[in-house]
Amino acid sequence: GGIITQTPKFLIGQEGQKLTLKCQQNFNHDTMYWYRQDSGKGLRLIYYSITENDLQKGDLSEGYDASREKKSSFSLTVTSAQKNEMAVFLCASRQGASAETLYFGSGTRLTVL
Amino acid sequence: GNSVTQMQGQVTLSEEEFLFINCTYSTTGYPTLFWYVQYPGEGPQLLLKVTTANNKGSSRGFEATYDKGTTSFHLQKASVQESDSAVYYCVLGRNNYAQGLTFGLGTRVSVFP
């Protein structure tokens, strides 16, 4: 088995601040994802990466940057946090590009004051 | 494009009652269909998946049938327990689509003793 570790679990920032969320997986999976989860809106894809140093934009990439410097890690940066923004950011991984099982971390909850 | 519709935002039941969550999808071809479940404080995890049209998947007492004719993938359980309280997501996956899965908005199930 494996695990996806997201840090930090809770992140509080100020408006306009640049904030970075980190994700590590030990499944040795090729593909990693960042989703944003808002109440009542389901999960929306921000960025994904099919291999080390690859980055692909999802539907919600504006206002975010991502980095995949190692196969095991995938970080997400909120480039300028918006006031009153509150969401859970979920990292996930799976092997390959086919419709296989996606494994999720437990999330980072972001609050912007 | 791909889409998944879950009409029920919330379902409230007593223990041992029958659970039914409606899910319909829209896409071309033959997707893989999933149900993911998310417990409080955790990321979503796979509950069941079906890769072949007109087949049934089952896990932990839950069942779902991939109905290509009605483009539906409803989830049901004959007798729920309080521990089934969670958010349930109907999800569509396409082979060779690295961008991952299309999630429904989720159905929050609350089971009371």
PDB file of C-alpha atoms in Angstrom:
ATOM      1  CA  GLY A   1       0.000   0.000   0.000  1.00  0.00           C
ATOM      2  CA  GLY A   2       0.948   3.643  -0.117  1.00  0.00           C
ATOM      3  CA  ILE A   3      -0.018   7.002   1.216  1.00  0.00           C
ATOM      4  CA  ILE A   4      -0.427  10.578   0.057  1.00  0.00           C
ATOM      5  CA  THR A   5       0.696  13.192   2.545  1.00  0.00           C
ATOM      6  CA  GLN A   6      -0.446  16.786   2.250  1.00  0.00           C
ATOM      7  CA  THR A   7       1.103  19.612   4.238  1.00  0.00           C
ATOM      8  CA  PRO A   8      -0.004  21.671   5.969  1.00  0.00           C
ATOM      9  CA  LYS A   9      -3.426  20.377   7.013  1.00  0.00           C
ATOM     10  CA  PHE A  10      -4.608  23.913   7.755  1.00  0.00           C
ATOM     11  CA  LEU A  11      -3.289  27.066   6.107  1.00  0.00           C
ATOM     12  CA  ILE A  12      -4.290  30.586   7.069  1.00  0.00           C
ATOM     13  CA  GLY A  13      -3.092  33.462   4.917  1.00  0.00           C
ATOM     14  CA  GLN A  14      -3.597  37.137   4.297  1.00  0.00           C
ATOM     15  CA  GLU A  15      -5.120  38.708   1.207  1.00  0.00           C
ATOM     16  CA  GLY A  16      -2.558  39.046  -1.587  1.00  0.00           C
ATOM     17  CA  GLN A  17      -0.165  36.578  -0.002  1.00  0.00           C
ATOM     18  CA  LYS A  18       1.544  33.840  -1.979  1.00  0.00           C
ATOM     19  CA  LEU A  19       0.866  30.461  -0.381  1.00  0.00           C
ATOM     20  CA  THR A  20       2.301  27.026  -1.165  1.00  0.00           C
ATOM     21  CA  LEU A  21       0.698  23.655  -0.541  1.00  0.00           C
ATOM     22  CA  LYS A  22       2.762  20.461  -0.685  1.00  0.00           C
ATOM     23  CA  CYS A  23       1.951  16.874  -1.570  1.00  0.00           C
ATOM     24  CA  GLN A  24       4.069  13.714  -1.365  1.00  0.00           C
ATOM     25  CA  GLN A  25       3.136  10.205  -2.537  1.00  0.00           C
ATOM     26  CA  ASN A  26       4.958   6.906  -2.038  1.00  0.00           C
ATOM     27  CA  PHE A  27       2.896   4.839  -4.489  1.00  0.00           C
ATOM     28  CA  ASN A  28       5.477   5.537  -7.240  1.00  0.00           C
ATOM     29  CA  HIS A  29       2.581   6.759  -9.390  1.00  0.00           C
ATOM     30  CA  ASP A  30       3.248   8.639 -12.610  1.00  0.00           C
ATOM     31  CA  THR A  31       0.282  11.029 -12.579  1.00  0.00           C
ATOM     32  CA  MET A  32      -0.577  13.532  -9.870  1.00  0.00           C
ATOM     33  CA  TYR A  33      -3.440  15.996  -9.506  1.00  0.00           C
ATOM     34  CA  TRP A  34      -4.557  19.028  -7.557  1.00  0.00           C
ATOM     35  CA  TYR A  35      -8.302  19.494  -7.024  1.00  0.00           C
ATOM     36  CA  ARG A  36     -10.172  22.264  -5.289  1.00  0.00           C
ATOM     37  CA  GLN A  37     -13.218  21.290  -3.232  1.00  0.00           C
ATOM     38  CA  ASP A  38     -15.830  23.935  -2.421  1.00  0.00           C
ATOM     39  CA  SER A  39     -19.023  23.220  -0.592  1.00  0.00           C
ATOM     40  CA  GLY A  40     -21.777  22.407  -3.093  1.00  0.00           C
ATOM     41  CA  LYS A  41     -19.450  22.534  -6.083  1.00  0.00           C
ATOM     42  CA  GLY A  42     -17.825  19.124  -6.032  1.00  0.00           C
ATOM     43  CA  LEU A  43     -14.194  18.714  -7.050  1.00  0.00           C
ATOM     44  CA  ARG A  44     -12.631  20.889  -9.743  1.00  0.00           C
ATOM     45  CA  LEU A  45      -9.285  20.166 -11.376  1.00  0.00           C
ATOM     46  CA  ILE A  46      -6.624  22.850 -10.976  1.00  0.00           C
ATOM     47  CA  TYR A  47      -3.431  21.227 -12.342  1.00  0.00           C
ATOM     48  CA  TYR A  48      -2.175  17.777 -13.169  1.00  0.00           C
ATOM     49  CA  SER A  49       1.166  16.236 -14.107  1.00  0.00           C
ATOM     50  CA  ILE A  50       1.758  13.004 -15.998  1.00  0.00           C
ATOM     51  CA  THR A  51       5.443  12.742 -15.142  1.00  0.00           C
ATOM     52  CA  GLU A  52       8.273  14.571 -13.428  1.00  0.00           C
ATOM     53  CA  ASN A  53       8.624  18.168 -14.717  1.00  0.00           C
ATOM     54  CA  ASP A  54       5.370  17.940 -16.685  1.00  0.00           C
ATOM     55  CA  LEU A  55       2.534  20.369 -15.919  1.00  0.00           C
ATOM     56  CA  GLN A  56      -0.947  20.524 -17.448  1.00  0.00           C
ATOM     57  CA  LYS A  57      -3.651  23.079 -16.663  1.00  0.00           C
ATOM     58  CA  GLY A  58      -7.054  21.994 -15.525  1.00  0.00           C
ATOM     59  CA  ASP A  59     -10.321  23.906 -15.600  1.00  0.00           C
ATOM     60  CA  LEU A  60      -9.463  26.129 -12.645  1.00  0.00           C
ATOM     61  CA  SER A  61      -5.773  26.975 -13.139  1.00  0.00           C
ATOM     62  CA  GLU A  62      -6.049  30.774 -13.154  1.00  0.00           C
ATOM     63  CA  GLY A  63      -4.521  32.169  -9.968  1.00  0.00           C
ATOM     64  CA  TYR A  64      -2.440  29.054  -9.338  1.00  0.00           C
ATOM     65  CA  ASP A  65       1.004  27.712 -10.238  1.00  0.00           C
ATOM     66  CA  ALA A  66       2.253  24.161  -9.813  1.00  0.00           C
ATOM     67  CA  SER A  67       5.607  22.390  -9.666  1.00  0.00           C
ATOM     68  CA  ARG A  68       6.611  18.731 -10.121  1.00  0.00           C
ATOM     69  CA  GLU A  69      10.363  18.567  -9.572  1.00  0.00           C
ATOM     70  CA  LYS A  70      10.343  14.956  -8.401  1.00  0.00           C
ATOM     71  CA  LYS A  71       8.112  12.021  -9.268  1.00  0.00           C
ATOM     72  CA  SER A  72       6.989  11.732  -5.662  1.00  0.00           C
ATOM     73  CA  SER A  73       6.064  15.357  -5.028  1.00  0.00           C
ATOM     74  CA  PHE A  74       3.674  17.912  -6.488  1.00  0.00           C
ATOM     75  CA  SER A  75       3.254  21.388  -5.043  1.00  0.00           C
ATOM     76  CA  LEU A  76       0.605  24.022  -5.663  1.00  0.00           C
ATOM     77  CA  THR A  77       1.032  27.769  -5.193  1.00  0.00           C
ATOM     78  CA  VAL A  78      -1.792  30.227  -4.736  1.00  0.00           C
ATOM     79  CA  THR A  79      -0.203  33.241  -6.414  1.00  0.00           C
ATOM     80  CA  SER A  80      -2.326  35.917  -4.674  1.00  0.00           C
ATOM     81  CA  ALA A  81      -4.772  34.726  -2.057  1.00  0.00           C
ATOM     82  CA  GLN A  82      -8.252  36.233  -2.250  1.00  0.00           C
ATOM     83  CA  LYS A  83      -9.995  37.563   0.866  1.00  0.00           C
ATOM     84  CA  ASN A  84     -12.806  35.365   2.190  1.00  0.00           C
ATOM     85  CA  GLU A  85     -11.523  32.441   0.174  1.00  0.00           C
ATOM     86  CA  MET A  86     -12.106  29.165   1.914  1.00  0.00           C
ATOM     87  CA  ALA A  87     -11.698  25.784   0.275  1.00  0.00           C
ATOM     88  CA  VAL A  88     -10.132  22.379   0.681  1.00  0.00           C
ATOM     89  CA  PHE A  89      -7.336  21.477  -1.724  1.00  0.00           C
ATOM     90  CA  LEU A  90      -6.976  17.788  -2.472  1.00  0.00           C
ATOM     91  CA  CYS A  91      -3.929  16.114  -3.967  1.00  0.00           C
ATOM     92  CA  ALA A  92      -4.344  12.792  -5.749  1.00  0.00           C
ATOM     93  CA  SER A  93      -2.302  10.313  -7.744  1.00  0.00           C
ATOM     94  CA  ARG A  94      -2.767   7.281  -9.965  1.00  0.00           C
ATOM     95  CA  GLN A  95      -0.678   5.074 -12.171  1.00  0.00           C
ATOM     96  CA  GLY A  96      -0.628   5.920 -15.840  1.00  0.00           C
ATOM     97  CA  ALA A  97      -3.169   7.844 -17.847  1.00  0.00           C
ATOM     98  CA  SER A  98      -5.989   5.337 -17.975  1.00  0.00           C
ATOM     99  CA  ALA A  99      -9.146   5.429 -15.903  1.00  0.00           C
ATOM    100  CA  GLU A 100      -7.661   3.667 -12.906  1.00  0.00           C
ATOM    101  CA  THR A 101      -8.305   4.308  -9.246  1.00  0.00           C
ATOM    102  CA  LEU A 102      -7.383   7.731  -7.975  1.00  0.00           C
ATOM    103  CA  TYR A 103      -5.859   7.919  -4.492  1.00  0.00           C
ATOM    104  CA  PHE A 104      -6.378  11.083  -2.485  1.00  0.00           C
ATOM    105  CA  GLY A 105      -4.660  12.807   0.392  1.00  0.00           C
ATOM    106  CA  SER A 106      -6.725  14.139   3.274  1.00  0.00           C
ATOM    107  CA  GLY A 107      -6.523  17.725   2.066  1.00  0.00           C
ATOM    108  CA  THR A 108      -5.304  21.183   3.034  1.00  0.00           C
ATOM    109  CA  ARG A 109      -7.965  23.565   4.288  1.00  0.00           C
ATOM    110  CA  LEU A 110      -7.226  27.145   3.240  1.00  0.00           C
ATOM    111  CA  THR A 111      -8.633  30.219   4.944  1.00  0.00           C
ATOM    112  CA  VAL A 112      -7.812  33.739   3.752  1.00  0.00           C
ATOM    113  CA  LEU A 113      -8.365  36.595   6.181  1.00  0.00           C
TER     114      LEU A 113
ATOM    115  CA  GLY B   1     -17.779  17.343 -23.030  1.00  0.00           C
ATOM    116  CA  ASN B   2     -18.146  15.004 -20.093  1.00  0.00           C
ATOM    117  CA  SER B   3     -20.613  15.613 -17.291  1.00  0.00           C
ATOM    118  CA  VAL B   4     -22.106  13.844 -14.298  1.00  0.00           C
ATOM    119  CA  THR B   5     -25.397  14.807 -12.642  1.00  0.00           C
ATOM    120  CA  GLN B   6     -26.351  13.976  -9.071  1.00  0.00           C
ATOM    121  CA  MET B   7     -29.686  15.635  -8.364  1.00  0.00           C
ATOM    122  CA  GLN B   8     -29.794  14.904  -4.641  1.00  0.00           C
ATOM    123  CA  GLY B   9     -27.607  17.202  -2.605  1.00  0.00           C
ATOM    124  CA  GLN B  10     -28.549  15.602   0.687  1.00  0.00           C
ATOM    125  CA  VAL B  11     -30.234  12.416   1.857  1.00  0.00           C
ATOM    126  CA  THR B  12     -31.276  11.753   5.455  1.00  0.00           C
ATOM    127  CA  LEU B  13     -32.150   8.247   6.617  1.00  0.00           C
ATOM    128  CA  SER B  14     -32.598   6.146   9.702  1.00  0.00           C
ATOM    129  CA  GLU B  15     -30.504   3.022  10.234  1.00  0.00           C
ATOM    130  CA  GLU B  16     -31.649  -0.049   8.264  1.00  0.00           C
ATOM    131  CA  GLU B  17     -33.440   2.064   5.649  1.00  0.00           C
ATOM    132  CA  PHE B  18     -32.842   1.689   1.913  1.00  0.00           C
ATOM    133  CA  LEU B  19     -30.443   4.124   0.246  1.00  0.00           C
ATOM    134  CA  PHE B  20     -30.762   5.184  -3.387  1.00  0.00           C
ATOM    135  CA  ILE B  21     -28.638   7.908  -4.970  1.00  0.00           C
ATOM    136  CA  ASN B  22     -29.427   8.965  -8.504  1.00  0.00           C
ATOM    137  CA  CYS B  23     -26.602   9.502 -11.005  1.00  0.00           C
ATOM    138  CA  THR B  24     -26.674  10.133 -14.751  1.00  0.00           C
ATOM    139  CA  TYR B  25     -23.788  10.909 -17.043  1.00  0.00           C
ATOM    140  CA  SER B  26     -23.080  12.337 -20.446  1.00  0.00           C
ATOM    141  CA  THR B  27     -20.111  11.453 -22.630  1.00  0.00           C
ATOM    142  CA  THR B  28     -19.234   9.677 -25.852  1.00  0.00           C
ATOM    143  CA  GLY B  29     -18.181   6.073 -26.083  1.00  0.00           C
ATOM    144  CA  TYR B  30     -17.790   3.756 -23.115  1.00  0.00           C
ATOM    145  CA  PRO B  31     -16.444   5.360 -19.954  1.00  0.00           C
ATOM    146  CA  THR B  32     -15.471   3.726 -16.700  1.00  0.00           C
ATOM    147  CA  LEU B  33     -17.856   4.705 -13.909  1.00  0.00           C
ATOM    148  CA  PHE B  34     -16.986   5.034 -10.250  1.00  0.00           C
ATOM    149  CA  TRP B  35     -18.504   5.834  -6.908  1.00  0.00           C
ATOM    150  CA  TYR B  36     -16.152   7.519  -4.471  1.00  0.00           C
ATOM    151  CA  VAL B  37     -16.988   8.091  -0.800  1.00  0.00           C
ATOM    152  CA  GLN B  38     -15.599  10.841   1.423  1.00  0.00           C
ATOM    153  CA  TYR B  39     -15.742  10.578   5.202  1.00  0.00           C
ATOM    154  CA  PRO B  40     -15.318  13.691   7.382  1.00  0.00           C
ATOM    155  CA  GLY B  41     -11.735  14.930   7.502  1.00  0.00           C
ATOM    156  CA  GLU B  42     -10.544  12.546   4.798  1.00  0.00           C
ATOM    157  CA  GLY B  43     -10.043  12.606   1.058  1.00  0.00           C
ATOM    158  CA  PRO B  44     -12.390  10.694  -1.253  1.00  0.00           C
ATOM    159  CA  GLN B  45     -11.723   6.978  -1.596  1.00  0.00           C
ATOM    160  CA  LEU B  46     -12.910   4.466  -4.142  1.00  0.00           C
ATOM    161  CA  LEU B  47     -16.104   2.645  -3.198  1.00  0.00           C
ATOM    162  CA  LEU B  48     -16.689   0.730  -6.426  1.00  0.00           C
ATOM    163  CA  LYS B  49     -16.101   0.926 -10.143  1.00  0.00           C
ATOM    164  CA  VAL B  50     -17.503  -0.669 -13.281  1.00  0.00           C
ATOM    165  CA  THR B  51     -15.589  -0.707 -16.530  1.00  0.00           C
ATOM    166  CA  THR B  52     -18.028  -2.545 -18.787  1.00  0.00           C
ATOM    167  CA  ALA B  53     -21.462  -1.335 -19.837  1.00  0.00           C
ATOM    168  CA  ASN B  54     -24.448  -3.202 -18.364  1.00  0.00           C
ATOM    169  CA  ASN B  55     -22.358  -4.737 -15.584  1.00  0.00           C
ATOM    170  CA  LYS B  56     -22.845  -4.305 -11.872  1.00  0.00           C
ATOM    171  CA  GLY B  57     -20.281  -3.355  -9.267  1.00  0.00           C
ATOM    172  CA  SER B  58     -20.581  -3.998  -5.550  1.00  0.00           C
ATOM    173  CA  SER B  59     -18.635  -3.294  -2.390  1.00  0.00           C
ATOM    174  CA  ARG B  60     -19.405  -3.207   1.348  1.00  0.00           C
ATOM    175  CA  GLY B  61     -23.115  -3.792   0.638  1.00  0.00           C
ATOM    176  CA  PHE B  62     -23.357  -1.020  -1.966  1.00  0.00           C
ATOM    177  CA  GLU B  63     -24.315  -1.784  -5.570  1.00  0.00           C
ATOM    178  CA  ALA B  64     -24.391   0.170  -8.814  1.00  0.00           C
ATOM    179  CA  THR B  65     -25.281  -0.913 -12.340  1.00  0.00           C
ATOM    180  CA  TYR B  66     -23.719   0.730 -15.387  1.00  0.00           C
ATOM    181  CA  ASP B  67     -26.755   1.231 -17.641  1.00  0.00           C
ATOM    182  CA  LYS B  68     -25.617   2.364 -21.065  1.00  0.00           C
ATOM    183  CA  GLY B  69     -29.188   2.662 -22.335  1.00  0.00           C
ATOM    184  CA  THR B  70     -30.293   5.211 -19.749  1.00  0.00           C
ATOM    185  CA  THR B  71     -26.753   6.587 -19.145  1.00  0.00           C
ATOM    186  CA  SER B  72     -27.217   6.006 -15.434  1.00  0.00           C
ATOM    187  CA  PHE B  73     -25.123   4.619 -12.578  1.00  0.00           C
ATOM    188  CA  HIS B  74     -27.360   4.801  -9.519  1.00  0.00           C
ATOM    189  CA  LEU B  75     -25.996   3.717  -6.138  1.00  0.00           C
ATOM    190  CA  GLN B  76     -28.045   1.697  -3.678  1.00  0.00           C
ATOM    191  CA  LYS B  77     -27.709  -0.099  -0.384  1.00  0.00           C
ATOM    192  CA  ALA B  78     -30.421  -2.229   1.152  1.00  0.00           C
ATOM    193  CA  SER B  79     -29.834  -1.365   4.794  1.00  0.00           C
ATOM    194  CA  VAL B  80     -27.676   1.587   5.855  1.00  0.00           C
ATOM    195  CA  GLN B  81     -25.752   2.026   9.089  1.00  0.00           C
ATOM    196  CA  GLU B  82     -24.720   5.172  10.904  1.00  0.00           C
ATOM    197  CA  SER B  83     -21.158   4.537   9.690  1.00  0.00           C
ATOM    198  CA  ASP B  84     -22.346   5.041   6.083  1.00  0.00           C
ATOM    199  CA  SER B  85     -22.763   8.750   6.777  1.00  0.00           C
ATOM    200  CA  ALA B  86     -20.501  10.443   4.236  1.00  0.00           C
ATOM    201  CA  VAL B  87     -20.485  12.315   0.933  1.00  0.00           C
ATOM    202  CA  TYR B  88     -20.854  10.091  -2.130  1.00  0.00           C
ATOM    203  CA  TYR B  89     -19.536  11.145  -5.529  1.00  0.00           C
ATOM    204  CA  CYS B  90     -20.527   9.655  -8.856  1.00  0.00           C
ATOM    205  CA  VAL B  91     -17.520   9.887 -11.152  1.00  0.00           C
ATOM    206  CA  LEU B  92     -16.810   9.359 -14.838  1.00  0.00           C
ATOM    207  CA  GLY B  93     -13.423   8.316 -16.185  1.00  0.00           C
ATOM    208  CA  ARG B  94     -12.201   8.018 -19.742  1.00  0.00           C
ATOM    209  CA  ASN B  95      -9.371   5.706 -20.762  1.00  0.00           C
ATOM    210  CA  ASN B  96      -6.306   7.542 -21.983  1.00  0.00           C
ATOM    211  CA  TYR B  97      -7.588  10.801 -20.556  1.00  0.00           C
ATOM    212  CA  ALA B  98      -4.736  11.898 -18.335  1.00  0.00           C
ATOM    213  CA  GLN B  99      -6.722  14.837 -17.068  1.00  0.00           C
ATOM    214  CA  GLY B 100      -8.456  12.540 -14.702  1.00  0.00           C
ATOM    215  CA  LEU B 101     -11.994  12.137 -13.689  1.00  0.00           C
ATOM    216  CA  THR B 102     -15.244  14.113 -13.945  1.00  0.00           C
ATOM    217  CA  PHE B 103     -16.961  14.364 -10.565  1.00  0.00           C
ATOM    218  CA  GLY B 104     -20.613  14.910  -9.782  1.00  0.00           C
ATOM    219  CA  LEU B 105     -21.425  17.514  -7.119  1.00  0.00           C
ATOM    220  CA  GLY B 106     -21.780  14.867  -4.443  1.00  0.00           C
ATOM    221  CA  THR B 107     -24.618  13.654  -2.223  1.00  0.00           C
ATOM    222  CA  ARG B 108     -24.316  14.039   1.527  1.00  0.00           C
ATOM    223  CA  VAL B 109     -25.840  11.019   3.272  1.00  0.00           C
ATOM    224  CA  SER B 110     -26.706  11.332   6.950  1.00  0.00           C
ATOM    225  CA  VAL B 111     -27.828   8.201   8.785  1.00  0.00           C
ATOM    226  CA  PHE B 112     -29.323   8.491  12.251  1.00  0.00           C
ATOM    227  CA  PRO B 113     -29.702   5.668  14.773  1.00  0.00           C
TER     228      PRO B 113
END
